[in-house]
């Protein structure tokens, strides 16, 4: 087995062989019942319960239970372990054949399904970033999103750009832990301290104070709820798709299916 190392090409090739079934599984060892799928499942359970920070080769080995060295016969380290976890957790990519409503309905359903997958496995938005090799399932998700725009007058680059922006929007609105900086808490309320500060400095932050309905005369009151319950996902998704729809209509609308 080629171990991942500083050589990016060798590491990528090793991960590709692992994820795409090109690496021969071990044929000898103390635990012939140990499988890559079982290792991935154990790792996913740990990450689901405690987050990626709790994940280690030692934790997974203890959960199975096997020695840590036994795992290295299947994965070269935590990077490859995370790769097989992602592939196991994302599930089968969505299929939109027969879904009415054209490209827009497909992307709406895609956004819903991706958000649900990330809700079930809250570590996925963090794990699926950066330059890395994707497995067939994860790549299938991207294929599903791009294929939703087939039949539109958008060219290949525009379809890829649209999907890139869509993924980014879903990621940014998935939770307070992945969204950008906000002055409100996870339950969409200003903390007493933030409400007091906005009230005391309302003249310096007039738009924000107005949106939160905070004034200098009411700086110590109950935190006013701010922001939508879905971190603006539905609002942003509609605006994103409205923009795509305008561009598609300007090009002559979608082609007949």
mmCIF file of C-alpha atoms in Angstrom:
data_model
loop_
_atom_site.group_PDB
_atom_site.id
_atom_site.type_symbol
_atom_site.label_atom_id
_atom_site.label_comp_id
_atom_site.label_asym_id
_atom_site.label_seq_id
_atom_site.Cartn_x
_atom_site.Cartn_y
_atom_site.Cartn_z
ATOM 1 C CA UNK A 1 0.000 0.000 0.000
ATOM 2 C CA UNK A 2 1.339 3.449 -0.864
ATOM 3 C CA UNK A 3 1.314 5.634 2.247
ATOM 4 C CA UNK A 4 0.191 9.275 1.969
ATOM 5 C CA UNK A 5 3.235 11.515 2.329
ATOM 6 C CA UNK A 6 4.517 14.948 1.349
ATOM 7 C CA UNK A 7 4.276 14.026 -2.297
ATOM 8 C CA UNK A 8 0.823 15.316 -3.192
ATOM 9 C CA UNK A 9 0.554 13.183 -6.311
ATOM 10 C CA UNK A 10 1.257 9.934 -4.478
ATOM 11 C CA UNK A 11 -1.169 10.867 -1.711
ATOM 12 C CA UNK A 12 -3.906 11.704 -4.234
ATOM 13 C CA UNK A 13 -3.265 8.519 -6.186
ATOM 14 C CA UNK A 14 -3.432 6.461 -3.018
ATOM 15 C CA UNK A 15 -6.730 8.074 -2.011
ATOM 16 C CA UNK A 16 -8.139 7.591 -5.516
ATOM 17 C CA UNK A 17 -7.233 3.904 -5.514
ATOM 18 C CA UNK A 18 -8.873 3.502 -2.119
ATOM 19 C CA UNK A 19 -12.103 5.367 -2.882
ATOM 20 C CA UNK A 20 -12.608 4.021 -6.380
ATOM 21 C CA UNK A 21 -11.996 0.379 -5.465
ATOM 22 C CA UNK A 22 -8.638 -0.004 -7.186
ATOM 23 C CA UNK A 23 -6.713 -1.007 -4.056
ATOM 24 C CA UNK A 24 -6.685 -4.673 -3.183
ATOM 25 C CA UNK A 25 -8.056 -5.319 0.324
ATOM 26 C CA UNK A 26 -5.756 -7.056 2.828
ATOM 27 C CA UNK A 27 -5.919 -10.840 2.588
ATOM 28 C CA UNK A 28 -4.093 -11.694 5.806
ATOM 29 C CA UNK A 29 -4.363 -10.522 9.379
ATOM 30 C CA UNK A 30 -5.757 -11.256 12.837
ATOM 31 C CA UNK A 31 -9.237 -9.926 12.043
ATOM 32 C CA UNK A 32 -10.393 -11.129 8.606
ATOM 33 C CA UNK A 33 -13.844 -9.719 9.416
ATOM 34 C CA UNK A 34 -12.483 -6.184 9.516
ATOM 35 C CA UNK A 35 -13.532 -4.230 6.409
ATOM 36 C CA UNK A 36 -13.077 -0.744 5.034
ATOM 37 C CA UNK A 37 -16.848 -0.262 5.277
ATOM 38 C CA UNK A 38 -16.820 -1.256 8.936
ATOM 39 C CA UNK A 39 -13.963 1.126 9.667
ATOM 40 C CA UNK A 40 -15.803 3.965 7.913
ATOM 41 C CA UNK A 41 -19.018 3.240 9.813
ATOM 42 C CA UNK A 42 -17.259 3.271 13.173
ATOM 43 C CA UNK A 43 -15.549 6.561 12.330
ATOM 44 C CA UNK A 44 -18.822 8.129 11.194
ATOM 45 C CA UNK A 45 -20.521 7.172 14.455
ATOM 46 C CA UNK A 46 -17.763 8.863 16.456
ATOM 47 C CA UNK A 47 -17.855 12.032 14.343
ATOM 48 C CA UNK A 48 -21.668 12.181 14.442
ATOM 49 C CA UNK A 49 -21.674 11.978 18.219
ATOM 50 C CA UNK A 50 -18.609 14.043 19.116
ATOM 51 C CA UNK A 51 -17.407 15.912 16.022
ATOM 52 C CA UNK A 52 -14.288 15.606 13.893
ATOM 53 C CA UNK A 53 -12.103 16.839 16.730
ATOM 54 C CA UNK A 54 -12.763 13.605 18.617
ATOM 55 C CA UNK A 55 -11.767 11.429 15.683
ATOM 56 C CA UNK A 56 -8.462 9.566 15.722
ATOM 57 C CA UNK A 57 -7.134 6.260 14.501
ATOM 58 C CA UNK A 58 -6.897 5.150 18.129
ATOM 59 C CA UNK A 59 -10.557 5.983 18.840
ATOM 60 C CA UNK A 60 -11.739 4.086 15.777
ATOM 61 C CA UNK A 61 -9.530 1.109 16.610
ATOM 62 C CA UNK A 62 -10.930 0.997 20.151
ATOM 63 C CA UNK A 63 -14.502 1.133 18.848
ATOM 64 C CA UNK A 64 -14.119 -1.898 16.583
ATOM 65 C CA UNK A 65 -12.125 -3.200 18.659
ATOM 66 C CA UNK A 66 -8.770 -3.821 16.981
ATOM 67 C CA UNK A 67 -5.278 -2.498 17.330
ATOM 68 C CA UNK A 68 -4.446 0.803 15.690
ATOM 69 C CA UNK A 69 -1.898 -0.965 13.510
ATOM 70 C CA UNK A 70 -4.675 -3.149 12.103
ATOM 71 C CA UNK A 71 -6.352 -0.026 10.683
ATOM 72 C CA UNK A 72 -3.200 0.964 8.833
ATOM 73 C CA UNK A 73 -3.606 -2.100 6.651
ATOM 74 C CA UNK A 74 -6.749 -0.426 5.239
ATOM 75 C CA UNK A 75 -6.117 3.334 5.472
ATOM 76 C CA UNK A 76 -2.786 5.137 5.612
ATOM 77 C CA UNK A 77 -3.879 7.665 8.233
ATOM 78 C CA UNK A 78 -6.517 10.147 9.301
ATOM 79 C CA UNK A 79 -6.700 11.835 5.863
ATOM 80 C CA UNK A 80 -7.696 8.602 4.138
ATOM 81 C CA UNK A 81 -9.945 7.700 7.054
ATOM 82 C CA UNK A 82 -11.801 10.995 6.586
ATOM 83 C CA UNK A 83 -12.104 10.311 2.854
ATOM 84 C CA UNK A 84 -13.836 6.978 3.365
ATOM 85 C CA UNK A 85 -16.010 8.518 6.085
ATOM 86 C CA UNK A 86 -17.238 11.171 3.668
ATOM 87 C CA UNK A 87 -17.987 8.580 1.031
ATOM 88 C CA UNK A 88 -19.964 6.501 3.517
ATOM 89 C CA UNK A 89 -21.862 9.433 5.021
ATOM 90 C CA UNK A 90 -22.997 11.288 1.901
ATOM 91 C CA UNK A 91 -25.084 8.345 0.718
ATOM 92 C CA UNK A 92 -26.282 7.746 -2.789
ATOM 93 C CA UNK A 93 -26.502 10.892 -4.933
ATOM 94 C CA UNK A 94 -30.004 12.164 -5.741
ATOM 95 C CA UNK A 95 -31.697 11.236 -8.974
ATOM 96 C CA UNK A 96 -34.090 13.732 -10.558
ATOM 97 C CA UNK A 97 -35.533 11.703 -13.399
ATOM 98 C CA UNK A 98 -39.277 12.279 -13.494
ATOM 99 C CA UNK A 99 -39.219 15.202 -11.052
ATOM 100 C CA UNK A 100 -41.604 17.866 -12.424
ATOM 101 C CA UNK A 101 -40.775 21.545 -12.436
ATOM 102 C CA UNK A 102 -37.638 21.602 -14.570
ATOM 103 C CA UNK A 103 -34.187 22.771 -13.511
ATOM 104 C CA UNK A 104 -35.401 25.001 -10.672
ATOM 105 C CA UNK A 105 -37.337 22.247 -8.914
ATOM 106 C CA UNK A 106 -34.316 19.969 -9.249
ATOM 107 C CA UNK A 107 -31.958 22.461 -7.631
ATOM 108 C CA UNK A 108 -34.471 23.176 -4.862
ATOM 109 C CA UNK A 109 -34.696 19.450 -4.137
ATOM 110 C CA UNK A 110 -30.928 19.134 -4.335
ATOM 111 C CA UNK A 111 -30.495 21.910 -1.760
ATOM 112 C CA UNK A 112 -33.015 20.226 0.537
ATOM 113 C CA UNK A 113 -31.340 16.828 0.292
ATOM 114 C CA UNK A 114 -27.836 18.187 0.780
ATOM 115 C CA UNK A 115 -28.942 20.195 3.799
ATOM 116 C CA UNK A 116 -30.543 17.069 5.269
ATOM 117 C CA UNK A 117 -27.374 15.012 4.739
ATOM 118 C CA UNK A 118 -25.339 17.693 6.465
ATOM 119 C CA UNK A 119 -27.894 17.892 9.300
ATOM 120 C CA UNK A 120 -27.577 14.159 9.951
ATOM 121 C CA UNK A 121 -23.767 14.377 9.776
ATOM 122 C CA UNK A 122 -22.913 17.890 11.024
ATOM 123 C CA UNK A 123 -19.182 17.362 10.476
ATOM 124 C CA UNK A 124 -19.598 16.954 6.706
ATOM 125 C CA UNK A 125 -19.510 20.687 5.843
ATOM 126 C CA UNK A 126 -16.159 20.926 7.606
ATOM 127 C CA UNK A 127 -14.724 17.751 6.081
ATOM 128 C CA UNK A 128 -15.730 18.462 2.489
ATOM 129 C CA UNK A 129 -13.505 21.485 1.848
ATOM 130 C CA UNK A 130 -10.136 21.950 0.214
ATOM 131 C CA UNK A 131 -8.390 20.257 -2.673
ATOM 132 C CA UNK A 132 -8.843 16.516 -2.318
ATOM 133 C CA UNK A 133 -9.877 13.395 -4.185
ATOM 134 C CA UNK A 134 -13.620 12.690 -4.207
ATOM 135 C CA UNK A 135 -15.126 9.243 -4.198
ATOM 136 C CA UNK A 136 -17.805 8.096 -6.665
ATOM 137 C CA UNK A 137 -20.722 8.909 -4.361
ATOM 138 C CA UNK A 138 -19.554 12.402 -3.477
ATOM 139 C CA UNK A 139 -18.717 13.158 -7.102
ATOM 140 C CA UNK A 140 -22.186 11.854 -7.967
ATOM 141 C CA UNK A 141 -23.706 14.614 -5.840
ATOM 142 C CA UNK A 142 -21.892 17.218 -7.884
ATOM 143 C CA UNK A 143 -22.981 15.434 -11.061
ATOM 144 C CA UNK A 144 -26.604 15.559 -9.899
ATOM 145 C CA UNK A 145 -26.447 19.309 -9.303
ATOM 146 C CA UNK A 146 -24.767 20.068 -12.628
ATOM 147 C CA UNK A 147 -27.106 17.728 -14.504
ATOM 148 C CA UNK A 148 -30.077 19.653 -13.078
ATOM 149 C CA UNK A 149 -29.065 22.512 -15.380
ATOM 150 C CA UNK A 150 -28.821 20.377 -18.511
ATOM 151 C CA UNK A 151 -31.202 21.588 -21.159
ATOM 152 C CA UNK A 152 -30.706 25.218 -20.184
ATOM 153 C CA UNK A 153 -28.801 27.681 -22.383
ATOM 154 C CA UNK A 154 -26.110 28.073 -19.728
ATOM 155 C CA UNK A 155 -22.687 26.961 -20.920
ATOM 156 C CA UNK A 156 -20.518 24.508 -19.017
ATOM 157 C CA UNK A 157 -18.626 27.147 -17.065
ATOM 158 C CA UNK A 158 -21.845 28.875 -16.012
ATOM 159 C CA UNK A 159 -23.359 25.596 -14.831
ATOM 160 C CA UNK A 160 -20.277 24.838 -12.754
ATOM 161 C CA UNK A 161 -20.262 28.366 -11.342
ATOM 162 C CA UNK A 162 -23.946 28.101 -10.440
ATOM 163 C CA UNK A 163 -23.373 24.823 -8.612
ATOM 164 C CA UNK A 164 -20.300 26.231 -6.840
ATOM 165 C CA UNK A 165 -22.357 29.172 -5.561
ATOM 166 C CA UNK A 166 -25.215 26.832 -4.564
ATOM 167 C CA UNK A 167 -22.912 24.611 -2.501
ATOM 168 C CA UNK A 168 -21.425 27.686 -0.851
ATOM 169 C CA UNK A 169 -24.847 29.065 0.046
ATOM 170 C CA UNK A 170 -25.982 25.786 1.602
ATOM 171 C CA UNK A 171 -22.729 25.484 3.527
ATOM 172 C CA UNK A 172 -22.903 29.061 4.823
ATOM 173 C CA UNK A 173 -26.489 28.695 6.017
ATOM 174 C CA UNK A 174 -26.210 25.162 7.398
ATOM 175 C CA UNK A 175 -25.689 26.222 11.004
ATOM 176 C CA UNK A 176 -24.398 28.990 13.185
ATOM 177 C CA UNK A 177 -21.115 27.090 13.437
ATOM 178 C CA UNK A 178 -20.508 27.215 9.675
ATOM 179 C CA UNK A 179 -22.169 30.532 8.858
ATOM 180 C CA UNK A 180 -20.351 33.841 8.821
ATOM 181 C CA UNK A 181 -20.049 36.186 11.770
ATOM 182 C CA UNK A 182 -23.401 37.246 13.213
ATOM 183 C CA UNK A 183 -24.238 39.302 16.299
ATOM 184 C CA UNK A 184 -27.027 36.973 17.380
ATOM 185 C CA UNK A 185 -27.016 33.598 19.076
ATOM 186 C CA UNK A 186 -27.987 30.184 17.716
ATOM 187 C CA UNK A 187 -31.629 30.820 18.684
ATOM 188 C CA UNK A 188 -31.547 34.095 16.706
ATOM 189 C CA UNK A 189 -31.611 36.455 19.678
ATOM 190 C CA UNK A 190 -29.305 39.234 20.726
ATOM 191 C CA UNK A 191 -27.571 38.480 23.979
ATOM 192 C CA UNK A 192 -28.266 41.057 26.709
ATOM 193 C CA UNK A 193 -24.722 42.360 26.311
ATOM 194 C CA UNK A 194 -25.001 42.787 22.540
ATOM 195 C CA UNK A 195 -28.407 44.436 22.892
ATOM 196 C CA UNK A 196 -26.988 46.868 25.449
ATOM 197 C CA UNK A 197 -24.008 47.669 23.227
ATOM 198 C CA UNK A 198 -26.208 48.252 20.190
ATOM 199 C CA UNK A 199 -28.508 50.427 22.232
ATOM 200 C CA UNK A 200 -25.632 52.511 23.563
ATOM 201 C CA UNK A 201 -24.085 52.866 20.096
ATOM 202 C CA UNK A 202 -27.250 52.986 17.992
ATOM 203 C CA UNK A 203 -26.095 56.152 16.233
ATOM 204 C CA UNK A 204 -22.964 54.373 15.029
ATOM 205 C CA UNK A 205 -24.847 51.303 13.790
ATOM 206 C CA UNK A 206 -28.196 52.735 12.650
ATOM 207 C CA UNK A 207 -29.075 50.073 10.062
ATOM 208 C CA UNK A 208 -28.314 47.174 12.386
ATOM 209 C CA UNK A 209 -30.113 48.811 15.292
ATOM 210 C CA UNK A 210 -33.160 49.451 13.109
ATOM 211 C CA UNK A 211 -33.212 45.850 11.894
ATOM 212 C CA UNK A 212 -33.090 44.602 15.474
ATOM 213 C CA UNK A 213 -35.470 47.322 16.668
ATOM 214 C CA UNK A 214 -32.958 48.452 19.272
ATOM 215 C CA UNK A 215 -32.841 52.025 20.517
ATOM 216 C CA UNK A 216 -30.863 53.877 23.176
ATOM 217 C CA UNK A 217 -34.018 54.042 25.314
ATOM 218 C CA UNK A 218 -34.441 50.262 25.207
ATOM 219 C CA UNK A 219 -30.898 48.979 25.535
ATOM 220 C CA UNK A 220 -31.491 46.697 28.492
ATOM 221 C CA UNK A 221 -34.613 44.886 27.313
ATOM 222 C CA UNK A 222 -35.172 41.298 26.225
ATOM 223 C CA UNK A 223 -33.038 40.232 23.287
ATOM 224 C CA UNK A 224 -35.002 40.760 20.096
ATOM 225 C CA UNK A 225 -34.980 37.869 17.676
ATOM 226 C CA UNK A 226 -32.992 38.643 14.554
ATOM 227 C CA UNK A 227 -32.373 36.730 11.365
ATOM 228 C CA UNK A 228 -34.502 33.953 9.970
ATOM 229 C CA UNK A 229 -34.777 30.540 11.554
ATOM 230 C CA UNK A 230 -32.889 28.942 8.645
ATOM 231 C CA UNK A 231 -29.975 31.413 8.643
ATOM 232 C CA UNK A 232 -31.363 32.981 5.480
ATOM 233 C CA UNK A 233 -31.179 29.768 3.445
ATOM 234 C CA UNK A 234 -34.611 29.978 1.821
ATOM 235 C CA UNK A 235 -34.291 33.707 1.154
ATOM 236 C CA UNK A 236 -30.870 33.317 -0.421
ATOM 237 C CA UNK A 237 -31.827 30.217 -2.394
ATOM 238 C CA UNK A 238 -34.815 31.975 -3.922
ATOM 239 C CA UNK A 239 -32.712 34.999 -4.865
ATOM 240 C CA UNK A 240 -29.990 32.774 -6.329
ATOM 241 C CA UNK A 241 -32.482 30.810 -8.410
ATOM 242 C CA UNK A 242 -34.306 33.995 -9.420
ATOM 243 C CA UNK A 243 -31.041 35.289 -10.856
ATOM 244 C CA UNK A 244 -30.394 32.063 -12.744
ATOM 245 C CA UNK A 245 -33.956 32.102 -14.046
ATOM 246 C CA UNK A 246 -33.550 35.649 -15.323
ATOM 247 C CA UNK A 247 -30.342 34.723 -17.137
ATOM 248 C CA UNK A 248 -31.869 31.572 -18.615
ATOM 249 C CA UNK A 249 -34.939 33.524 -19.788
ATOM 250 C CA UNK A 250 -32.695 36.136 -21.378
ATOM 251 C CA UNK A 251 -30.999 33.351 -23.318
ATOM 252 C CA UNK A 252 -34.302 32.065 -24.608
ATOM 253 C CA UNK A 253 -35.433 29.843 -21.764
ATOM 254 C CA UNK A 254 -34.771 26.145 -21.164
ATOM 255 C CA UNK A 255 -34.675 23.797 -24.115
ATOM 256 C CA UNK A 256 -37.508 21.260 -24.520
ATOM 257 C CA UNK A 257 -36.879 18.120 -22.476
#
